[in-house]
PDB file of C-alpha atoms in Angstrom:
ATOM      1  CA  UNK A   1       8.844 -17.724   0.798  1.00  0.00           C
ATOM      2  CA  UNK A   2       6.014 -15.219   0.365  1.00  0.00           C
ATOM      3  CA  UNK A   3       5.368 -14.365  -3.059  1.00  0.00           C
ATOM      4  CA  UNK A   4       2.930 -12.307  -4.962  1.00  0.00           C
ATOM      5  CA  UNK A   5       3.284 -12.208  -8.813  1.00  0.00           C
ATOM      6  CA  UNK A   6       1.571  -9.701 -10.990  1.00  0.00           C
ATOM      7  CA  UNK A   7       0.689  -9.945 -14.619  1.00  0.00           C
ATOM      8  CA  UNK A   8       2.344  -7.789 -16.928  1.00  0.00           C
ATOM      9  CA  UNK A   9       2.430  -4.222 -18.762  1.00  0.00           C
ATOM     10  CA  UNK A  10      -0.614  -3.514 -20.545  1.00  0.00           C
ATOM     11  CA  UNK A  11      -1.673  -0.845 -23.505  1.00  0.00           C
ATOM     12  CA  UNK A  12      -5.389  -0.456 -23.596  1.00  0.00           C
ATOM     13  CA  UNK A  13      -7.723   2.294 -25.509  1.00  0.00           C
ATOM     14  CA  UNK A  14     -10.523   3.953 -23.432  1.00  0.00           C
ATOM     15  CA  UNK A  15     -13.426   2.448 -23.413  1.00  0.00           C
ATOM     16  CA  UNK A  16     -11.804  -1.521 -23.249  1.00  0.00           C
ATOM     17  CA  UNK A  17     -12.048  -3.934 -20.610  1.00  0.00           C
ATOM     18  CA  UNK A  18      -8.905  -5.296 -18.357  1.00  0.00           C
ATOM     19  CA  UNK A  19      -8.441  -7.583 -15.808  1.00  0.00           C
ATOM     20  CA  UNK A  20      -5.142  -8.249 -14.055  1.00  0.00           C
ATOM     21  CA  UNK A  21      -4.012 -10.518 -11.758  1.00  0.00           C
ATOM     22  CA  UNK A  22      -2.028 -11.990  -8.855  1.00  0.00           C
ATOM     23  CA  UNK A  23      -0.708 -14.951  -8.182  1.00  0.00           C
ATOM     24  CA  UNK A  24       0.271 -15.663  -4.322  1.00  0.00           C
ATOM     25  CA  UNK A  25       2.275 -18.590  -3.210  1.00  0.00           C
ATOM     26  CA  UNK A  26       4.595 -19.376   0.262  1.00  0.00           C
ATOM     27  CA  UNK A  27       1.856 -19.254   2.358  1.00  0.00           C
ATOM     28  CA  UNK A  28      -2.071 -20.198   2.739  1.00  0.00           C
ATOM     29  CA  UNK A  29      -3.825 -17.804   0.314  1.00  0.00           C
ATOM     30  CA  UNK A  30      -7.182 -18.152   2.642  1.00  0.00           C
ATOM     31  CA  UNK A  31      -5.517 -16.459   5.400  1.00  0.00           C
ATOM     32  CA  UNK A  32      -4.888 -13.152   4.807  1.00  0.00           C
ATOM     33  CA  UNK A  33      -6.640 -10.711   2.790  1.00  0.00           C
ATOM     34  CA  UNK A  34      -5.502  -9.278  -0.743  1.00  0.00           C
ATOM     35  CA  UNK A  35      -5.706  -5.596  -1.770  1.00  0.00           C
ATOM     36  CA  UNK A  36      -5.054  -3.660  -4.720  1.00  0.00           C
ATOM     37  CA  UNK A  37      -3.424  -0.435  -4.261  1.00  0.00           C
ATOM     38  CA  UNK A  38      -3.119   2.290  -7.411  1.00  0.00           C
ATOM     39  CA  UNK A  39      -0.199   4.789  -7.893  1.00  0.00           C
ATOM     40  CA  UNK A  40      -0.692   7.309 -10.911  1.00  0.00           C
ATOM     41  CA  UNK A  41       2.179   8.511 -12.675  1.00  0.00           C
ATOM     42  CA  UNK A  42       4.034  10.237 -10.375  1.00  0.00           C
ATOM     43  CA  UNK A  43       1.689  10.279  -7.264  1.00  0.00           C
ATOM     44  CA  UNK A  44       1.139   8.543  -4.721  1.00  0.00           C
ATOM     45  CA  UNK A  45      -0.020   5.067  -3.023  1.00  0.00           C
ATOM     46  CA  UNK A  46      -4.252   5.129  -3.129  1.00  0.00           C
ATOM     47  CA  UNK A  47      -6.149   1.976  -1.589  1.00  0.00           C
ATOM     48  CA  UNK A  48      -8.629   0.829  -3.930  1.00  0.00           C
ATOM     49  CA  UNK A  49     -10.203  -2.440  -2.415  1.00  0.00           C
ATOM     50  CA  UNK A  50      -9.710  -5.347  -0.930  1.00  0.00           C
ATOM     51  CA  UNK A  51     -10.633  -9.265  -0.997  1.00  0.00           C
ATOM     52  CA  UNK A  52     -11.123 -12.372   1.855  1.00  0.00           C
ATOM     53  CA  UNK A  53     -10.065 -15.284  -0.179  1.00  0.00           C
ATOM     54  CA  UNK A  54     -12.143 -17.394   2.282  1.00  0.00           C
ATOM     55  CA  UNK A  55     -15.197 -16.544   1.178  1.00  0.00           C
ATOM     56  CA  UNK A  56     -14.557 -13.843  -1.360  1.00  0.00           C
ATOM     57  CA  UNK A  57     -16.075 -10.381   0.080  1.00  0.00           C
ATOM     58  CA  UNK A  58     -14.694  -7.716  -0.899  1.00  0.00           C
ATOM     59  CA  UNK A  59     -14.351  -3.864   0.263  1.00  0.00           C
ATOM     60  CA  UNK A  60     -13.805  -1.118  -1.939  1.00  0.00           C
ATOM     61  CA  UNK A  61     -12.381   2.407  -1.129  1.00  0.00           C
ATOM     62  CA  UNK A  62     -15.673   4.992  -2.450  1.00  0.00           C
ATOM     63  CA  UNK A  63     -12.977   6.402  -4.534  1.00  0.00           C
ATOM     64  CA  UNK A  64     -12.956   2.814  -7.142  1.00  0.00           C
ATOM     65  CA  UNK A  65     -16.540   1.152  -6.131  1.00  0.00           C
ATOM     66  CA  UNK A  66     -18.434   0.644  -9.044  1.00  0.00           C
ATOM     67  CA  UNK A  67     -15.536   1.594 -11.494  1.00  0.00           C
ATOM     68  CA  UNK A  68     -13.648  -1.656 -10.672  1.00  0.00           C
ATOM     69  CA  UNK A  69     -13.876  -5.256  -9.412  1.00  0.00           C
ATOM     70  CA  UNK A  70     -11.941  -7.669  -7.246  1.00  0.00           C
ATOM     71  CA  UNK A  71     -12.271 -10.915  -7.457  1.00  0.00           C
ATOM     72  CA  UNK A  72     -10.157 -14.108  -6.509  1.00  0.00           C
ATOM     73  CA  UNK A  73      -9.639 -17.710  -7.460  1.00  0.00           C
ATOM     74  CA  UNK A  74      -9.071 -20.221  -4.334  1.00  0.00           C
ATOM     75  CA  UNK A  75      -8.006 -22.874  -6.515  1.00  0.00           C
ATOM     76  CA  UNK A  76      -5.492 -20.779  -8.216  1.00  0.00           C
ATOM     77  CA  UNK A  77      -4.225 -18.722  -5.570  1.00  0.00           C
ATOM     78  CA  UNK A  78      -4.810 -15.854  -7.234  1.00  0.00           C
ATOM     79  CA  UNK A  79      -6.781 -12.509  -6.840  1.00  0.00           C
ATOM     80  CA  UNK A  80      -8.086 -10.192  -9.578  1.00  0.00           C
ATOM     81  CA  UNK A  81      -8.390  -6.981 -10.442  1.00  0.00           C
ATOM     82  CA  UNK A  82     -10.839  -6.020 -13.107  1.00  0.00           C
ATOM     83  CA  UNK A  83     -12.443  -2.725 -15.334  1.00  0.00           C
ATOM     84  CA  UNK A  84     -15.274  -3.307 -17.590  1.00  0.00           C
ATOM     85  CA  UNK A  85     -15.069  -0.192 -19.185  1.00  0.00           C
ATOM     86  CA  UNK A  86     -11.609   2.078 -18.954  1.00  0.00           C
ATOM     87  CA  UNK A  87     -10.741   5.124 -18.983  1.00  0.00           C
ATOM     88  CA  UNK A  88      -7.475   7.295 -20.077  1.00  0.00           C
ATOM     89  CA  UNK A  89      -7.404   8.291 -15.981  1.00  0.00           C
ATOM     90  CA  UNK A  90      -7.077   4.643 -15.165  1.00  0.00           C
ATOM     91  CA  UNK A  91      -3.185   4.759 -16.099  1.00  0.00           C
ATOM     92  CA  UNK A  92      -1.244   3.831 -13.384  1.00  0.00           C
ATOM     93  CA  UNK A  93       0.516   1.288 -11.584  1.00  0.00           C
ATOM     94  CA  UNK A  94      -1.744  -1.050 -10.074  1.00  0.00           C
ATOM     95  CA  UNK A  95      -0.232  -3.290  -6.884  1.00  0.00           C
ATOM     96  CA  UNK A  96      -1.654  -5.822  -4.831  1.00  0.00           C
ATOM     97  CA  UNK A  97      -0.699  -6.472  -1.395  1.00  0.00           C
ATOM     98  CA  UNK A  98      -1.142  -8.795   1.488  1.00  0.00           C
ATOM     99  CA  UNK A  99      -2.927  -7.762   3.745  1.00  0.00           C
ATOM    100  CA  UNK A 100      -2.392  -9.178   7.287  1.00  0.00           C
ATOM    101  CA  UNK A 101      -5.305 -10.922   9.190  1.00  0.00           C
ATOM    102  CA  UNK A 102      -4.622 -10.156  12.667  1.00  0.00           C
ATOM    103  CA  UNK A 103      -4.648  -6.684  12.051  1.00  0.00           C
ATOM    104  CA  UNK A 104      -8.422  -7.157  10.487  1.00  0.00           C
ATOM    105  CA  UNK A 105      -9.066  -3.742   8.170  1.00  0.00           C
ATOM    106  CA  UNK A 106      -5.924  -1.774   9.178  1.00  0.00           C
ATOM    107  CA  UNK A 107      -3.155  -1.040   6.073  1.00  0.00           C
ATOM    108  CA  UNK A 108      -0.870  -3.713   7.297  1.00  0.00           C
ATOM    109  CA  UNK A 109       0.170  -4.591   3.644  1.00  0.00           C
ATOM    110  CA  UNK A 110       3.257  -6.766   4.510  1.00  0.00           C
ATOM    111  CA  UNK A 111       3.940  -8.317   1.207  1.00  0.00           C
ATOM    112  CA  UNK A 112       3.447  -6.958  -2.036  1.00  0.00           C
ATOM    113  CA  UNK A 113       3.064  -7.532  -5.615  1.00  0.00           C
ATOM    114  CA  UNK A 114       5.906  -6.153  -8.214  1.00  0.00           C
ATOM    115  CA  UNK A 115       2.813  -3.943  -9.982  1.00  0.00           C
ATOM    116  CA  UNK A 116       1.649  -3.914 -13.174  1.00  0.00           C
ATOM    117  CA  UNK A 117       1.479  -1.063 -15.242  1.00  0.00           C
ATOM    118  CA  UNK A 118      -1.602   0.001 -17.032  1.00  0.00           C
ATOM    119  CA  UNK A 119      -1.314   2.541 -19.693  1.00  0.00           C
ATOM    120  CA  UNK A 120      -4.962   3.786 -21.164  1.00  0.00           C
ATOM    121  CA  UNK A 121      -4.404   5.938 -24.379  1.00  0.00           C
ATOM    122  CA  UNK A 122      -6.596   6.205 -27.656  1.00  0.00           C
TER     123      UNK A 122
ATOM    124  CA  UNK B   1      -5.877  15.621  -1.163  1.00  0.00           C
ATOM    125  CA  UNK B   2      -5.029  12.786   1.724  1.00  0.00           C
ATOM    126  CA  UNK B   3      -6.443  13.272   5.009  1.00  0.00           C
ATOM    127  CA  UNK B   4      -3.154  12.605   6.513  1.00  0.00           C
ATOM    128  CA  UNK B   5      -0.700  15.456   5.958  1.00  0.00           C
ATOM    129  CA  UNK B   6       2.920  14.418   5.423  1.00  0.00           C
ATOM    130  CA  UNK B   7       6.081  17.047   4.283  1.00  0.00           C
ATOM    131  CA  UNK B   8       7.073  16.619   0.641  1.00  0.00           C
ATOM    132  CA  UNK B   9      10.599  16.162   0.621  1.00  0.00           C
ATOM    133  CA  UNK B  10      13.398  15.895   4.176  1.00  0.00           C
ATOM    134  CA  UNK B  11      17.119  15.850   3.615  1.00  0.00           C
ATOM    135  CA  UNK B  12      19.645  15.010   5.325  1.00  0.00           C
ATOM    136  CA  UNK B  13      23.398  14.092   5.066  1.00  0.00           C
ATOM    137  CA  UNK B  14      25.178  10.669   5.668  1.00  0.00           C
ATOM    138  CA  UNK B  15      24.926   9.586   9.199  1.00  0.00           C
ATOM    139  CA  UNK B  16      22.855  11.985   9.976  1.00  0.00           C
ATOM    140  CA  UNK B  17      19.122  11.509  11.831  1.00  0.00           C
ATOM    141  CA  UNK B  18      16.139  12.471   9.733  1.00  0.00           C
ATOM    142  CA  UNK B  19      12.081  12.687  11.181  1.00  0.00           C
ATOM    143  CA  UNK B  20       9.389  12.872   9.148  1.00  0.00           C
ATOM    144  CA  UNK B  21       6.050  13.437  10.479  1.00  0.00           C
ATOM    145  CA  UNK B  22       2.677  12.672   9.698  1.00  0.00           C
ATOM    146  CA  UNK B  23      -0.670  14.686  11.114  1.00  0.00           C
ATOM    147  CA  UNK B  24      -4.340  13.611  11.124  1.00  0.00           C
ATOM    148  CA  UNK B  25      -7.018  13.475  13.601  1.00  0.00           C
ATOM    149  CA  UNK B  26      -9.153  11.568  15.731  1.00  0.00           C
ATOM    150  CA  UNK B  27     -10.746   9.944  13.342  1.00  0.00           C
ATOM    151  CA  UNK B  28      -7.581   7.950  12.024  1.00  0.00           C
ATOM    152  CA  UNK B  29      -4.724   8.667  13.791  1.00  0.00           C
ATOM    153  CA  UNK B  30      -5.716   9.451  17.271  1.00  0.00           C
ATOM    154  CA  UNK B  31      -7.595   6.044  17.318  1.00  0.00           C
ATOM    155  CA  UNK B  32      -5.964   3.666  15.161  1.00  0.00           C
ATOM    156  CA  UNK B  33      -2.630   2.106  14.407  1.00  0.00           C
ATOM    157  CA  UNK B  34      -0.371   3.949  12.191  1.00  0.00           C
ATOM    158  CA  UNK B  35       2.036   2.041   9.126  1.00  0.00           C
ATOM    159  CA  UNK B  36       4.746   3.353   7.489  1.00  0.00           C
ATOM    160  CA  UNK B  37       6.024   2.050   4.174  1.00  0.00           C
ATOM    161  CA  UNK B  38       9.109   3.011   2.224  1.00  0.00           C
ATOM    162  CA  UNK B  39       9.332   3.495  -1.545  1.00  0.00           C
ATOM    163  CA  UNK B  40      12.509   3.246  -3.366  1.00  0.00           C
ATOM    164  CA  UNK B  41      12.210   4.770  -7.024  1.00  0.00           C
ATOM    165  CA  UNK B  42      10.782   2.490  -9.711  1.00  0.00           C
ATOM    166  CA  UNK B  43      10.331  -0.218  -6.660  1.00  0.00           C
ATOM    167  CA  UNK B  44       7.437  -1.543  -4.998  1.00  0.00           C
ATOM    168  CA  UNK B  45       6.403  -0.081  -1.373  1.00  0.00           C
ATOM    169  CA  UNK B  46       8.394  -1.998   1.623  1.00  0.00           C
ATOM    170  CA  UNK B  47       6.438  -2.358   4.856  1.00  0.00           C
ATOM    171  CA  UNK B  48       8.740  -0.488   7.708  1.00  0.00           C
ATOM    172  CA  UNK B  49       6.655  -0.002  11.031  1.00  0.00           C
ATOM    173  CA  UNK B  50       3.415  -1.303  11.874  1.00  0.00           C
ATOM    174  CA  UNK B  51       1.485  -1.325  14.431  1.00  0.00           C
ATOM    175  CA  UNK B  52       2.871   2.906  15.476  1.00  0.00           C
ATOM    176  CA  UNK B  53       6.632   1.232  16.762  1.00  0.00           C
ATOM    177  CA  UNK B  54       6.956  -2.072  15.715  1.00  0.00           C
ATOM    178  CA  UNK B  55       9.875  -3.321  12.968  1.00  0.00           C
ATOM    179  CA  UNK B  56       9.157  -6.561  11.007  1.00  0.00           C
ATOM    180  CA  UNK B  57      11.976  -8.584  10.613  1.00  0.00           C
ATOM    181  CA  UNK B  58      14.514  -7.794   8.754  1.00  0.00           C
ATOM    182  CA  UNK B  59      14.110  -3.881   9.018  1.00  0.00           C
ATOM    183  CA  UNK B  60      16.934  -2.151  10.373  1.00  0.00           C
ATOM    184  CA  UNK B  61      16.830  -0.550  14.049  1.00  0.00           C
ATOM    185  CA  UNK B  62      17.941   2.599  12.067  1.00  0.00           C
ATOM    186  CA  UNK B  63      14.318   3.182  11.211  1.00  0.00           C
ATOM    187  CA  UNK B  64      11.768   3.442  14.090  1.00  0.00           C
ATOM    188  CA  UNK B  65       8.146   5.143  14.484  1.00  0.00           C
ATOM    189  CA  UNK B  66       6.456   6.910  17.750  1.00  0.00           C
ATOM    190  CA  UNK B  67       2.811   8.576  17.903  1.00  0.00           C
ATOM    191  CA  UNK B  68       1.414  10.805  19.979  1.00  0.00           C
ATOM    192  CA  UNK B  69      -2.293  12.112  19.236  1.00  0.00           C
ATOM    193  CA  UNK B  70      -3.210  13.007  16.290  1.00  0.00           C
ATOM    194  CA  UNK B  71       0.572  12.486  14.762  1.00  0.00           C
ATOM    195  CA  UNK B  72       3.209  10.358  14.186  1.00  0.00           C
ATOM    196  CA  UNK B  73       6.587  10.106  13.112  1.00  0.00           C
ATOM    197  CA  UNK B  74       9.029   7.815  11.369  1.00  0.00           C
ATOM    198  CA  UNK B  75      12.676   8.503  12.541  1.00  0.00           C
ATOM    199  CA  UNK B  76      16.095   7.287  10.155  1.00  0.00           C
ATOM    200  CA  UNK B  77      19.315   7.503  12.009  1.00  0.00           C
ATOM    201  CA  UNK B  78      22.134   7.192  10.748  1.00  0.00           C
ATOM    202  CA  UNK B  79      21.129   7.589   7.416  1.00  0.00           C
ATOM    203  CA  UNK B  80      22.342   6.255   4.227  1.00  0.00           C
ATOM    204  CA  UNK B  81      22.376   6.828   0.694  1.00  0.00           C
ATOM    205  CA  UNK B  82      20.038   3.604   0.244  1.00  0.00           C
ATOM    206  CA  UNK B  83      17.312   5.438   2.209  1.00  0.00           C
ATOM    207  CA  UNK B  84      16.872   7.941  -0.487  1.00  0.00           C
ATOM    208  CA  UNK B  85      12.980   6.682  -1.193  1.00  0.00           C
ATOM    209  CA  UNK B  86       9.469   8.418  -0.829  1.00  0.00           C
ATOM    210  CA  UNK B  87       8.119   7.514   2.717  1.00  0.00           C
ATOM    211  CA  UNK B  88       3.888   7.112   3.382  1.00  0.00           C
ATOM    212  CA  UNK B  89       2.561   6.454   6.459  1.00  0.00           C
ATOM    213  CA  UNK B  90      -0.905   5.013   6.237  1.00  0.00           C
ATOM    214  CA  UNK B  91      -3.941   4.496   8.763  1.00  0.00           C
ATOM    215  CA  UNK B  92      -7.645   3.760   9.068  1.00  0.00           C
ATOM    216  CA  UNK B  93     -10.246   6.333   8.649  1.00  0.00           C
ATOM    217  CA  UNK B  94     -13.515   5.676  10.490  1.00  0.00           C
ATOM    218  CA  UNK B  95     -15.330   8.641   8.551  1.00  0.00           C
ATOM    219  CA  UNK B  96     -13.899   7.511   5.109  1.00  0.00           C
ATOM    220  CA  UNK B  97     -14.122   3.878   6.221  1.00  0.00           C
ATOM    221  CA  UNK B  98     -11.130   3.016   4.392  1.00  0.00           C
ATOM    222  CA  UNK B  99      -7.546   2.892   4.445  1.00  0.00           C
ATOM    223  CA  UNK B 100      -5.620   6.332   3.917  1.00  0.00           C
ATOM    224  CA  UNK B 101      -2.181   6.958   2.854  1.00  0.00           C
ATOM    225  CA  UNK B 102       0.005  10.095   3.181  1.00  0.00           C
ATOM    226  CA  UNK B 103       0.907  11.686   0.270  1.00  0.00           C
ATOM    227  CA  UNK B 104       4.512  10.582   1.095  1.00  0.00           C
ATOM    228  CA  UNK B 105       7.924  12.535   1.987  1.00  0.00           C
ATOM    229  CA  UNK B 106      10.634  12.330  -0.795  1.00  0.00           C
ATOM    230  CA  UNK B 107      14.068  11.811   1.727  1.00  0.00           C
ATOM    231  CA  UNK B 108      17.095  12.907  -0.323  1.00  0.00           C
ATOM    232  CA  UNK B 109      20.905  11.458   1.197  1.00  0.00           C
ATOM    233  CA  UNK B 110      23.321  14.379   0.319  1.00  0.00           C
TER     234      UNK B 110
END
């Protein structure tokens, strides 16, 4: 079975570093690629990036580049999402999702993470 | 402010058949697949159609997805009070070069 397991709540003051993560198991983690997708309180679904396990490239939406990173662990079988530097706007629920091969760049996000909420507040 | 345009909220009541649509333009739409994913409250998104028309497994027949140009649509027949969820649809965007959702339709059962 398919499963993608996110790390938990977190309470962070601006200005603090993060990094979350997801752990993927049921299925070959080089073979599909992992994105992260953000949904602010009360909004809606915004693709922020995503990662090739196989070699670790990554893509990032204009929107998030340079304001986050992705990153991802083939011996863990897990992918990464990561601020240096955060900022009250960054709350939100933060999910990663499969992202199916054959369908190369397209949003086919077939499994997905529970999300982990990120609260930013001084 | 998405580039694909979606209505905020459809109703409808039990058994009833409910379309929601979803409008863009050449640059997303009218040349690439379209995905629609459902959302039920304090839940993580569900993938529903792929691929414009196509179910995975283990989505109901109730729910299917058509496209024509620039738009698409996600039909719910006989609906149900578990289908009460937000709805996106989602597609490439060659002049974004990324992946876009729509700002998702609320569907209230009443």
């Amino acid at each position: 079975e398919v499963q993608l397991v996110q790390s938990g709540a977190e309470v962070k003051k601006p200005g603090e570093s993060l990094r979350i993560f997801c752990k993927a198991s049921g299925y070959s983690f080089t073979s599909d690629r992992i994105s992260w997708v953000r949904q602010m309180p009360g909004k809606g679904l915004e693709w922020m990036g995503r990662i090739d396990p196989i070699d670790s490239s990554t893509d990032y939406s204009p929107s998030f580049q340079g304001h986050v990173t992705i990153s991802a662990d083939r011996s863990t079988s897990t992918a990464y999402l990561q601020w240096s530097s955060l900022k009250a706007s960054d709350t939100g629920i933060y999910y990663c999702a499969r992202q199916w091969a054959r369908d190369g760049y397209y949003p086919h996000f077939d499994y997905w993470g529970q999300g982990a909420l990120v609260t930013v507040s001084s | 402010q998405s580039v694909l345009t979606q209505p905020p909220s459809a109703s409808g009541t039990p058994g009833q058949r409910v379309t929601i649509s979803c409008s863009g333009s050449s640059s997303n739409i009218g040349s690439h697949y379209v995905y629609w994913y459902q959302q039920v409250p304090g839940t993580a998104p569900k993938l529903l159609i792929y691929r414009d028309d196509q179910r995975p497994s283990g989505v109901p027949d109730r729910f299917s997805g058509s496209k024509s140009g620039t738009s698409a649509s996600l039909a719910i027949s006989g609906l149900r009070s578990e289908d009460e969820a937000d709805y996106y649809c989602a597609a490439w965007d060659d002049s974004l070069s990324e992946s876009v959702f729509g700002p998702g339709t609320k569907v209230t059962v009443l």
